[in-house]
PDB file of C-alpha atoms and ligand atoms in Angstrom:
ATOM      1  CA  MET A  77      93.261  91.653  53.117  1.00  0.00           C
ATOM      2  CA  LYS A  78      91.310  92.986  56.049  1.00  0.00           C
ATOM      3  CA  GLY A  79      93.075  93.744  59.310  1.00  0.00           C
ATOM      4  CA  LYS A  80      92.066  91.960  62.487  1.00  0.00           C
ATOM      5  CA  ASP A  81      90.338  95.061  63.811  1.00  0.00           C
ATOM      6  CA  GLU A  82      88.165  95.229  60.694  1.00  0.00           C
ATOM      7  CA  ASN A  83      86.477  91.877  61.240  1.00  0.00           C
ATOM      8  CA  HIS A  84      83.381  93.385  62.741  1.00  0.00           C
ATOM      9  CA  LEU A  85      82.888  96.109  60.143  1.00  0.00           C
ATOM     10  CA  ILE A  86      80.029  95.837  57.671  1.00  0.00           C
ATOM     11  CA  LYS A  87      78.490  98.010  55.016  1.00  0.00           C
ATOM     12  CA  VAL A  88      74.790  98.694  55.356  1.00  0.00           C
ATOM     13  CA  LEU A  89      73.298  99.543  51.979  1.00  0.00           C
ATOM     14  CA  PHE A  90      69.825 101.078  52.120  1.00  0.00           C
ATOM     15  CA  LEU A  91      67.785 101.838  49.006  1.00  0.00           C
ATOM     16  CA  GLY A  92      65.020 104.432  49.295  1.00  0.00           C
ATOM     17  CA  ASP A  93      61.468 103.520  48.223  1.00  0.00           C
ATOM     18  CA  ILE A  94      61.679 101.277  45.152  1.00  0.00           C
ATOM     19  CA  VAL A  95      58.950 102.313  42.688  1.00  0.00           C
ATOM     20  CA  GLY A  96      57.627  99.912  40.051  1.00  0.00           C
ATOM     21  CA  ARG A  97      59.103  97.360  37.679  1.00  0.00           C
ATOM     22  CA  LEU A  98      62.044  99.368  36.389  1.00  0.00           C
ATOM     23  CA  GLY A  99      62.819 100.532  39.909  1.00  0.00           C
ATOM     24  CA  ARG A 100      62.967  96.870  40.992  1.00  0.00           C
ATOM     25  CA  ARG A 101      65.118  95.910  38.052  1.00  0.00           C
ATOM     26  CA  ALA A 102      67.607  98.738  38.641  1.00  0.00           C
ATOM     27  CA  ALA A 103      67.685  97.986  42.370  1.00  0.00           C
ATOM     28  CA  CYS A 104      68.426  94.280  41.828  1.00  0.00           C
ATOM     29  CA  GLU A 105      71.142  94.981  39.267  1.00  0.00           C
ATOM     30  CA  TYR A 106      72.682  97.648  41.450  1.00  0.00           C
ATOM     31  CA  LEU A 107      72.803  95.357  44.474  1.00  0.00           C
ATOM     32  CA  ALA A 108      74.555  92.634  42.451  1.00  0.00           C
ATOM     33  CA  GLU A 109      77.195  95.115  41.247  1.00  0.00           C
ATOM     34  CA  TYR A 110      77.571  96.592  44.720  1.00  0.00           C
ATOM     35  CA  ARG A 111      78.160  93.228  46.363  1.00  0.00           C
ATOM     36  CA  LYS A 112      80.772  92.382  43.736  1.00  0.00           C
ATOM     37  CA  LEU A 113      82.798  95.531  44.366  1.00  0.00           C
ATOM     38  CA  GLU A 114      82.397  96.003  48.126  1.00  0.00           C
ATOM     39  CA  LYS A 115      85.259  94.766  50.320  1.00  0.00           C
ATOM     40  CA  TYR A 116      83.206  94.564  53.511  1.00  0.00           C
ATOM     41  CA  PRO A 117      80.287  92.181  54.102  1.00  0.00           C
ATOM     42  CA  VAL A 118      77.071  93.855  52.955  1.00  0.00           C
ATOM     43  CA  PHE A 119      73.724  94.024  54.746  1.00  0.00           C
ATOM     44  CA  ALA A 120      71.229  95.262  52.155  1.00  0.00           C
ATOM     45  CA  ILE A 121      67.886  96.852  52.970  1.00  0.00           C
ATOM     46  CA  ALA A 122      65.269  98.400  50.698  1.00  0.00           C
ATOM     47  CA  ASN A 123      62.022 100.206  51.342  1.00  0.00           C
ATOM     48  CA  VAL A 124      59.429  98.365  49.251  1.00  0.00           C
ATOM     49  CA  GLU A 125      56.115 100.090  49.963  1.00  0.00           C
ATOM     50  CA  ASN A 126      55.848 101.188  46.283  1.00  0.00           C
ATOM     51  CA  ALA A 127      57.644  98.265  44.640  1.00  0.00           C
ATOM     52  CA  SER A 128      54.626  96.746  42.850  1.00  0.00           C
ATOM     53  CA  HIS A 129      53.464  99.228  40.204  1.00  0.00           C
ATOM     54  CA  GLY A 130      53.877 102.072  42.691  1.00  0.00           C
ATOM     55  CA  PHE A 131      51.520 100.727  45.336  1.00  0.00           C
ATOM     56  CA  GLY A 132      52.306  97.989  47.834  1.00  0.00           C
ATOM     57  CA  LEU A 133      54.159  94.736  47.329  1.00  0.00           C
ATOM     58  CA  THR A 134      52.935  91.518  45.721  1.00  0.00           C
ATOM     59  CA  GLN A 135      54.234  88.194  46.959  1.00  0.00           C
ATOM     60  CA  LYS A 136      55.836  87.600  43.560  1.00  0.00           C
ATOM     61  CA  ASN A 137      57.780  90.868  43.803  1.00  0.00           C
ATOM     62  CA  TYR A 138      58.720  90.146  47.407  1.00  0.00           C
ATOM     63  CA  LYS A 139      60.265  86.888  46.211  1.00  0.00           C
ATOM     64  CA  GLU A 140      61.973  88.572  43.254  1.00  0.00           C
ATOM     65  CA  LEU A 141      63.677  91.167  45.476  1.00  0.00           C
ATOM     66  CA  SER A 142      64.444  88.582  48.101  1.00  0.00           C
ATOM     67  CA  ASP A 143      66.091  86.285  45.546  1.00  0.00           C
ATOM     68  CA  ALA A 144      68.145  89.257  44.301  1.00  0.00           C
ATOM     69  CA  GLY A 145      69.915  89.271  47.662  1.00  0.00           C
ATOM     70  CA  PHE A 146      68.253  91.906  49.813  1.00  0.00           C
ATOM     71  CA  ASP A 147      68.470  90.976  53.490  1.00  0.00           C
ATOM     72  CA  CYS A 148      65.598  93.065  54.797  1.00  0.00           C
ATOM     73  CA  PHE A 149      62.664  95.125  53.532  1.00  0.00           C
ATOM     74  CA  THR A 150      61.073  98.076  55.262  1.00  0.00           C
ATOM     75  CA  SER A 151      57.815  99.730  54.261  1.00  0.00           C
ATOM     76  CA  GLY A 152      55.368 102.489  55.130  1.00  0.00           C
ATOM     77  CA  ASN A 153      51.836 103.759  54.626  1.00  0.00           C
ATOM     78  CA  HIS A 154      51.505 101.984  51.243  1.00  0.00           C
ATOM     79  CA  ILE A 155      52.290  98.514  52.592  1.00  0.00           C
ATOM     80  CA  TRP A 156      48.609  97.455  52.530  1.00  0.00           C
ATOM     81  CA  ASP A 157      47.842  98.638  48.978  1.00  0.00           C
ATOM     82  CA  LYS A 158      48.044  95.139  47.434  1.00  0.00           C
ATOM     83  CA  LYS A 159      45.473  93.135  49.361  1.00  0.00           C
ATOM     84  CA  GLU A 160      47.385  89.846  49.021  1.00  0.00           C
ATOM     85  CA  ILE A 161      49.833  91.255  51.615  1.00  0.00           C
ATOM     86  CA  PHE A 162      47.362  90.137  54.307  1.00  0.00           C
ATOM     87  CA  ASN A 163      47.837  86.528  53.180  1.00  0.00           C
ATOM     88  CA  TYR A 164      51.625  86.405  53.142  1.00  0.00           C
ATOM     89  CA  ILE A 165      53.026  89.113  55.470  1.00  0.00           C
ATOM     90  CA  GLU A 166      53.220  86.705  58.399  1.00  0.00           C
ATOM     91  CA  GLU A 167      55.507  84.366  56.419  1.00  0.00           C
ATOM     92  CA  ALA A 168      57.600  87.102  54.783  1.00  0.00           C
ATOM     93  CA  ASP A 169      60.504  86.858  57.195  1.00  0.00           C
ATOM     94  CA  LYS A 170      62.574  89.683  55.665  1.00  0.00           C
ATOM     95  CA  LEU A 171      59.733  92.204  55.656  1.00  0.00           C
ATOM     96  CA  ILE A 172      58.695  94.646  58.346  1.00  0.00           C
ATOM     97  CA  ARG A 173      55.837  97.137  58.475  1.00  0.00           C
ATOM     98  CA  PRO A 174      55.603 100.262  60.672  1.00  0.00           C
ATOM     99  CA  ILE A 175      55.642  99.336  64.348  1.00  0.00           C
ATOM    100  CA  ASN A 176      53.199 102.031  65.474  1.00  0.00           C
ATOM    101  CA  TYR A 177      50.115 100.445  63.906  1.00  0.00           C
ATOM    102  CA  PRO A 178      47.600  99.045  66.413  1.00  0.00           C
ATOM    103  CA  LYS A 179      48.581  95.864  68.247  1.00  0.00           C
ATOM    104  CA  LYS A 180      46.364  93.540  66.209  1.00  0.00           C
ATOM    105  CA  THR A 181      47.798  94.663  62.851  1.00  0.00           C
ATOM    106  CA  LYS A 182      49.361  91.801  60.922  1.00  0.00           C
ATOM    107  CA  GLY A 183      53.112  91.583  60.430  1.00  0.00           C
ATOM    108  CA  GLU A 184      56.141  92.633  62.499  1.00  0.00           C
ATOM    109  CA  GLY A 185      57.387  96.155  63.261  1.00  0.00           C
ATOM    110  CA  TYR A 186      60.972  95.077  63.807  1.00  0.00           C
ATOM    111  CA  ARG A 187      63.140  92.050  63.151  1.00  0.00           C
ATOM    112  CA  ILE A 188      66.547  90.940  64.337  1.00  0.00           C
ATOM    113  CA  PHE A 189      68.733  89.319  61.680  1.00  0.00           C
ATOM    114  CA  GLU A 190      71.610  86.945  62.388  1.00  0.00           C
ATOM    115  CA  THR A 191      74.649  87.809  60.274  1.00  0.00           C
ATOM    116  CA  ALA A 192      78.231  86.545  60.193  1.00  0.00           C
ATOM    117  CA  ASN A 193      79.185  89.797  61.952  1.00  0.00           C
ATOM    118  CA  GLY A 194      76.564  89.682  64.687  1.00  0.00           C
ATOM    119  CA  LYS A 195      72.907  90.523  65.121  1.00  0.00           C
ATOM    120  CA  ILE A 196      71.366  93.466  63.311  1.00  0.00           C
ATOM    121  CA  ALA A 197      67.940  94.838  64.210  1.00  0.00           C
ATOM    122  CA  VAL A 198      65.801  96.812  61.781  1.00  0.00           C
ATOM    123  CA  LEU A 199      62.888  98.886  63.036  1.00  0.00           C
ATOM    124  CA  ASN A 200      60.300 100.760  60.965  1.00  0.00           C
ATOM    125  CA  ALA A 201      57.845 103.458  62.097  1.00  0.00           C
ATOM    126  CA  LEU A 202      55.470 106.023  60.611  1.00  0.00           C
ATOM    127  CA  GLY A 203      55.469 109.731  61.341  1.00  0.00           C
ATOM    128  CA  GLN A 204      52.441 111.659  62.629  1.00  0.00           C
ATOM    129  CA  THR A 205      52.736 115.066  60.971  1.00  0.00           C
ATOM    130  CA  PHE A 206      50.659 115.330  57.739  1.00  0.00           C
ATOM    131  CA  MET A 207      50.048 111.564  57.952  1.00  0.00           C
ATOM    132  CA  SER A 208      47.049 109.414  58.937  1.00  0.00           C
ATOM    133  CA  PRO A 209      46.471 109.035  62.701  1.00  0.00           C
ATOM    134  CA  ILE A 210      48.878 106.531  64.235  1.00  0.00           C
ATOM    135  CA  ASP A 211      50.410 105.710  67.632  1.00  0.00           C
ATOM    136  CA  SER A 212      53.324 107.845  68.835  1.00  0.00           C
ATOM    137  CA  PRO A 213      56.568 106.896  67.063  1.00  0.00           C
ATOM    138  CA  PHE A 214      58.509 108.509  69.914  1.00  0.00           C
ATOM    139  CA  GLU A 215      57.011 106.139  72.499  1.00  0.00           C
ATOM    140  CA  CYS A 216      57.610 103.153  70.196  1.00  0.00           C
ATOM    141  CA  PHE A 217      61.234 104.086  69.557  1.00  0.00           C
ATOM    142  CA  LYS A 218      61.845 104.600  73.270  1.00  0.00           C
ATOM    143  CA  LYS A 219      60.284 101.274  74.202  1.00  0.00           C
ATOM    144  CA  TYR A 220      61.646  99.073  71.430  1.00  0.00           C
ATOM    145  CA  ILE A 221      65.191 100.470  71.225  1.00  0.00           C
ATOM    146  CA  LYS A 222      65.539  99.780  74.954  1.00  0.00           C
ATOM    147  CA  LYS A 223      64.205  96.253  74.439  1.00  0.00           C
ATOM    148  CA  ILE A 224      66.325  95.476  71.358  1.00  0.00           C
ATOM    149  CA  LYS A 225      69.515  96.843  72.928  1.00  0.00           C
ATOM    150  CA  LYS A 226      69.473  93.920  75.371  1.00  0.00           C
ATOM    151  CA  GLU A 227      70.028  91.667  72.350  1.00  0.00           C
ATOM    152  CA  THR A 228      72.163  93.736  69.970  1.00  0.00           C
ATOM    153  CA  PRO A 229      73.811  97.174  69.791  1.00  0.00           C
ATOM    154  CA  ASN A 230      73.072  97.355  66.066  1.00  0.00           C
ATOM    155  CA  ILE A 231      69.757  99.097  65.524  1.00  0.00           C
ATOM    156  CA  ILE A 232      68.745 100.479  62.150  1.00  0.00           C
ATOM    157  CA  ILE A 233      65.643 102.650  61.879  1.00  0.00           C
ATOM    158  CA  ASP A 234      63.581 103.536  58.820  1.00  0.00           C
ATOM    159  CA  PHE A 235      61.390 106.459  59.892  1.00  0.00           C
ATOM    160  CA  HIS A 236      58.734 106.834  57.227  1.00  0.00           C
ATOM    161  CA  ALA A 237      57.485 110.373  57.598  1.00  0.00           C
ATOM    162  CA  GLU A 238      56.484 113.476  55.685  1.00  0.00           C
ATOM    163  CA  ALA A 239      57.743 116.401  57.748  1.00  0.00           C
ATOM    164  CA  THR A 240      61.422 117.289  57.797  1.00  0.00           C
ATOM    165  CA  ALA A 241      61.328 118.739  61.306  1.00  0.00           C
ATOM    166  CA  GLU A 242      59.637 115.612  62.682  1.00  0.00           C
ATOM    167  CA  LYS A 243      62.377 113.441  61.179  1.00  0.00           C
ATOM    168  CA  ILE A 244      65.200 115.644  62.486  1.00  0.00           C
ATOM    169  CA  CYS A 245      63.663 115.739  65.943  1.00  0.00           C
ATOM    170  CA  MET A 246      62.943 111.999  66.053  1.00  0.00           C
ATOM    171  CA  GLY A 247      66.439 111.280  64.745  1.00  0.00           C
ATOM    172  CA  ARG A 248      67.991 113.183  67.635  1.00  0.00           C
ATOM    173  CA  ALA A 249      65.751 111.322  70.092  1.00  0.00           C
ATOM    174  CA  CYS A 250      66.708 107.942  68.627  1.00  0.00           C
ATOM    175  CA  CYS A 251      70.367 108.908  68.856  1.00  0.00           C
ATOM    176  CA  GLU A 252      69.838 109.512  72.581  1.00  0.00           C
ATOM    177  CA  PHE A 253      68.013 106.156  72.858  1.00  0.00           C
ATOM    178  CA  GLY A 254      71.047 104.461  71.294  1.00  0.00           C
ATOM    179  CA  ALA A 255      70.181 103.739  67.634  1.00  0.00           C
ATOM    180  CA  SER A 256      73.037 103.083  65.193  1.00  0.00           C
ATOM    181  CA  ILE A 257      71.438 104.306  61.971  1.00  0.00           C
ATOM    182  CA  PHE A 258      68.378 106.528  61.435  1.00  0.00           C
ATOM    183  CA  LEU A 259      67.118 106.920  57.871  1.00  0.00           C
ATOM    184  CA  GLY A 260      64.106 108.871  56.700  1.00  0.00           C
ATOM    185  CA  THR A 261      61.878 107.691  53.845  1.00  0.00           C
ATOM    186  CA  HIS A 262      58.474 108.529  52.312  1.00  0.00           C
ATOM    187  CA  THR A 263      59.019 111.890  50.567  1.00  0.00           C
ATOM    188  CA  HIS A 264      60.947 110.194  47.700  1.00  0.00           C
ATOM    189  CA  VAL A 265      63.271 113.205  47.537  1.00  0.00           C
ATOM    190  CA  GLN A 266      66.838 112.668  48.718  1.00  0.00           C
ATOM    191  CA  THR A 267      68.122 115.251  51.188  1.00  0.00           C
ATOM    192  CA  ALA A 268      71.758 116.376  51.293  1.00  0.00           C
ATOM    193  CA  ASP A 269      72.078 116.318  55.082  1.00  0.00           C
ATOM    194  CA  GLU A 270      73.681 112.950  55.740  1.00  0.00           C
ATOM    195  CA  LYS A 271      75.817 113.055  58.850  1.00  0.00           C
ATOM    196  CA  ILE A 272      77.035 111.214  61.897  1.00  0.00           C
ATOM    197  CA  ILE A 273      75.300 112.442  65.067  1.00  0.00           C
ATOM    198  CA  ASN A 274      77.445 111.204  67.928  1.00  0.00           C
ATOM    199  CA  ASN A 275      77.723 107.544  66.889  1.00  0.00           C
ATOM    200  CA  MET A 276      74.577 107.369  64.760  1.00  0.00           C
ATOM    201  CA  ALA A 277      74.315 107.738  60.976  1.00  0.00           C
ATOM    202  CA  TYR A 278      71.502 110.053  59.894  1.00  0.00           C
ATOM    203  CA  ILE A 279      69.749 111.340  56.774  1.00  0.00           C
ATOM    204  CA  THR A 280      66.359 113.075  56.605  1.00  0.00           C
ATOM    205  CA  ASP A 281      65.301 111.228  53.443  1.00  0.00           C
ATOM    206  CA  VAL A 282      67.046 108.598  51.346  1.00  0.00           C
ATOM    207  CA  GLY A 283      64.929 109.337  48.229  1.00  0.00           C
ATOM    208  CA  PHE A 284      63.510 106.774  45.795  1.00  0.00           C
ATOM    209  CA  SER A 285      64.566 104.327  43.116  1.00  0.00           C
ATOM    210  CA  GLY A 286      62.441 104.514  39.987  1.00  0.00           C
ATOM    211  CA  VAL A 287      61.684 106.675  36.940  1.00  0.00           C
ATOM    212  CA  LYS A 288      63.684 109.884  37.182  1.00  0.00           C
ATOM    213  CA  ASP A 289      61.515 112.062  34.945  1.00  0.00           C
ATOM    214  CA  SER A 290      58.434 111.809  37.152  1.00  0.00           C
ATOM    215  CA  VAL A 291      56.598 113.228  40.130  1.00  0.00           C
ATOM    216  CA  ILE A 292      58.136 111.081  42.865  1.00  0.00           C
ATOM    217  CA  GLY A 293      57.768 108.035  40.581  1.00  0.00           C
ATOM    218  CA  MET A 294      54.358 108.890  39.144  1.00  0.00           C
ATOM    219  CA  GLU A 295      53.471 110.307  35.748  1.00  0.00           C
ATOM    220  CA  TYR A 296      53.400 114.115  35.510  1.00  0.00           C
ATOM    221  CA  LYS A 297      50.110 114.644  33.631  1.00  0.00           C
ATOM    222  CA  THR A 298      47.828 112.688  35.964  1.00  0.00           C
ATOM    223  CA  SER A 299      49.610 114.132  39.008  1.00  0.00           C
ATOM    224  CA  LEU A 300      49.038 117.648  37.684  1.00  0.00           C
ATOM    225  CA  LYS A 301      45.375 116.930  36.866  1.00  0.00           C
ATOM    226  CA  ARG A 302      44.794 115.900  40.488  1.00  0.00           C
ATOM    227  CA  LEU A 303      46.358 119.091  41.742  1.00  0.00           C
ATOM    228  CA  VAL A 304      44.565 121.377  39.315  1.00  0.00           C
ATOM    229  CA  THR A 305      41.064 119.856  39.518  1.00  0.00           C
ATOM    230  CA  GLY A 306      41.108 118.523  43.072  1.00  0.00           C
ATOM    231  CA  MET A 307      39.417 115.411  41.689  1.00  0.00           C
ATOM    232  CA  PRO A 308      40.597 111.892  42.630  1.00  0.00           C
ATOM    233  CA  GLU A 309      42.463 111.133  39.414  1.00  0.00           C
ATOM    234  CA  ARG A 310      44.130 107.727  39.447  1.00  0.00           C
ATOM    235  CA  PHE A 311      47.917 108.016  39.721  1.00  0.00           C
ATOM    236  CA  GLU A 312      49.772 106.399  36.827  1.00  0.00           C
ATOM    237  CA  ILE A 313      53.324 105.204  37.233  1.00  0.00           C
ATOM    238  CA  ALA A 314      55.821 107.114  35.051  1.00  0.00           C
ATOM    239  CA  GLN A 315      57.038 105.211  31.988  1.00  0.00           C
ATOM    240  CA  SER A 316      60.346 106.780  30.958  1.00  0.00           C
ATOM    241  CA  LYS A 317      63.291 104.381  30.967  1.00  0.00           C
ATOM    242  CA  LEU A 318      65.800 106.646  32.677  1.00  0.00           C
ATOM    243  CA  ILE A 319      65.933 105.261  36.193  1.00  0.00           C
ATOM    244  CA  GLN A 320      67.448 106.789  39.313  1.00  0.00           C
ATOM    245  CA  ILE A 321      68.844 104.886  42.254  1.00  0.00           C
ATOM    246  CA  ASN A 322      68.764 106.749  45.568  1.00  0.00           C
ATOM    247  CA  ALA A 323      70.494 105.055  48.469  1.00  0.00           C
ATOM    248  CA  VAL A 324      72.905 105.461  51.344  1.00  0.00           C
ATOM    249  CA  GLU A 325      75.788 103.288  52.490  1.00  0.00           C
ATOM    250  CA  ILE A 326      76.929 103.201  56.069  1.00  0.00           C
ATOM    251  CA  LEU A 327      80.072 101.700  57.538  1.00  0.00           C
ATOM    252  CA  LEU A 328      78.946 100.063  60.769  1.00  0.00           C
ATOM    253  CA  ASP A 329      81.022  98.626  63.585  1.00  0.00           C
ATOM    254  CA  THR A 330      78.813  95.733  64.671  1.00  0.00           C
ATOM    255  CA  LYS A 331      80.761  95.114  67.857  1.00  0.00           C
ATOM    256  CA  SER A 332      79.738  98.441  69.354  1.00  0.00           C
ATOM    257  CA  GLY A 333      76.808  99.453  67.133  1.00  0.00           C
ATOM    258  CA  THR A 334      78.741 102.549  66.068  1.00  0.00           C
ATOM    259  CA  ALA A 335      78.217 104.114  62.644  1.00  0.00           C
ATOM    260  CA  LEU A 336      81.593 105.290  61.335  1.00  0.00           C
ATOM    261  CA  ASP A 337      80.608 106.843  58.033  1.00  0.00           C
ATOM    262  CA  ILE A 338      77.576 107.562  55.835  1.00  0.00           C
ATOM    263  CA  LYS A 339      77.612 108.301  52.117  1.00  0.00           C
ATOM    264  CA  ARG A 340      74.781 109.269  49.815  1.00  0.00           C
ATOM    265  CA  ILE A 341      74.305 107.422  46.546  1.00  0.00           C
ATOM    266  CA  MET A 342      72.472 109.061  43.647  1.00  0.00           C
ATOM    267  CA  LEU A 343      72.964 107.488  40.246  1.00  0.00           C
ATOM    268  CA  GLU A 344      71.151 106.790  37.007  1.00  0.00           C
ATOM    269  CA  LYS A 345      70.581 103.798  34.752  1.00  0.00           C
ATOM    270  CA  ASP A 346      69.323 104.292  31.226  1.00  0.00           C
ATOM    271  CA  TYR A 347      67.229 101.386  29.899  1.00  0.00           C
ATOM    272  CA  GLN A 348      66.273 103.276  26.732  1.00  0.00           C
ATOM    273  CA  GLU A 349      68.264 100.927  24.531  1.00  0.00           C
ATOM    274  CA  ALA A 350      67.536  97.805  26.565  1.00  0.00           C
ATOM    275  CA  LYS A 351      65.736  95.019  24.679  1.00  0.00           C
ATOM    276  CA  LYS A 352      63.361  93.927  27.461  1.00  0.00           C
TER     277      LYS A 352
HETATM  278 FE1  LIG B 629      57.018 105.709  49.191  1.00  0.00          FE
HETATM  279 FE1  LIG B 630      55.074 106.404  52.055  1.00  0.00          FE
END
C-alpha cells in the first residue's frame, strides 16, 4: 500500500516514435502490460509522427492508439504526411503538433491534461538545426513554459530535433525555465544519457518503436539506394517481425513538478511465430 506522501507520485511512460503497424501493435501490448504491473498511476505518452506505415497518422490509427490507453500523443515533422490529418486534428484532443509552426497552422502545440494526481502539460516543438525553417523553439519554450506554469508545475516537453547539441542546449534552457521532463525525439536512435538535471528528467533521444532490423524503421535496401544514387527512391517500411520498444519512464512528483527518477527502456518483441 502506498504511503501518504506517495499520493502525488505518478509514472510518466513515454514511447519514442512509433513506426508502422507492428510498432503500433507492440506499443499497445506493452502499455497494457506496463499498466498491469506498475504500482503508481501511469500517464502514457507516445510520439506518433510515423505511426501509420512510417509516415503520419491516420484517424483510424489515432483511435486505435487512443483506445489502447495512451493519454497523449506528440508528433514532429511527419505529422502532416497523411493528408486526412487536416480534417481531424482539431478534434483529436490527445494529439499535439510542434508549437513553433506558424500561428495559422491547424492543431495545438501544447495541451493540459486533468489527471487524478493533478494537471499535466505536454508541449512539443521542432528543432532548427538540419531541419526545415521554423520559428525559434527557444522563444516558444520561454513563452509557453512561463504561461503554463501559472496553471501547473508539471510540464513535459518532447523536443523533436536532429542535432544532439541543440537538444542538450535546449534541455538546459528548459530546465532553467522550469520544465519537469525534457525528452528528445526524431533521430529514432536511443541515447544512453538519461539523467536528472536539477529537478528535470532529461534524455537526448528516446529512440523508436518498430522493426529492429531496419534503418530507423525503414527497409535497408531502398534506404541504401537513396544514399548511393542520390535519387528520390521511395522509402519502404521494414518488414521483419522482430520489434523493438524504445521508451523512458519517469517518476514525477506532481505536487511540485519535480522529476525524481528516469529510466531507459529498450526491449524486443518477436512476432515471428505470431499467427496474425
Ligand atoms: Fe520520427
Ligand atoms: Fe521526425
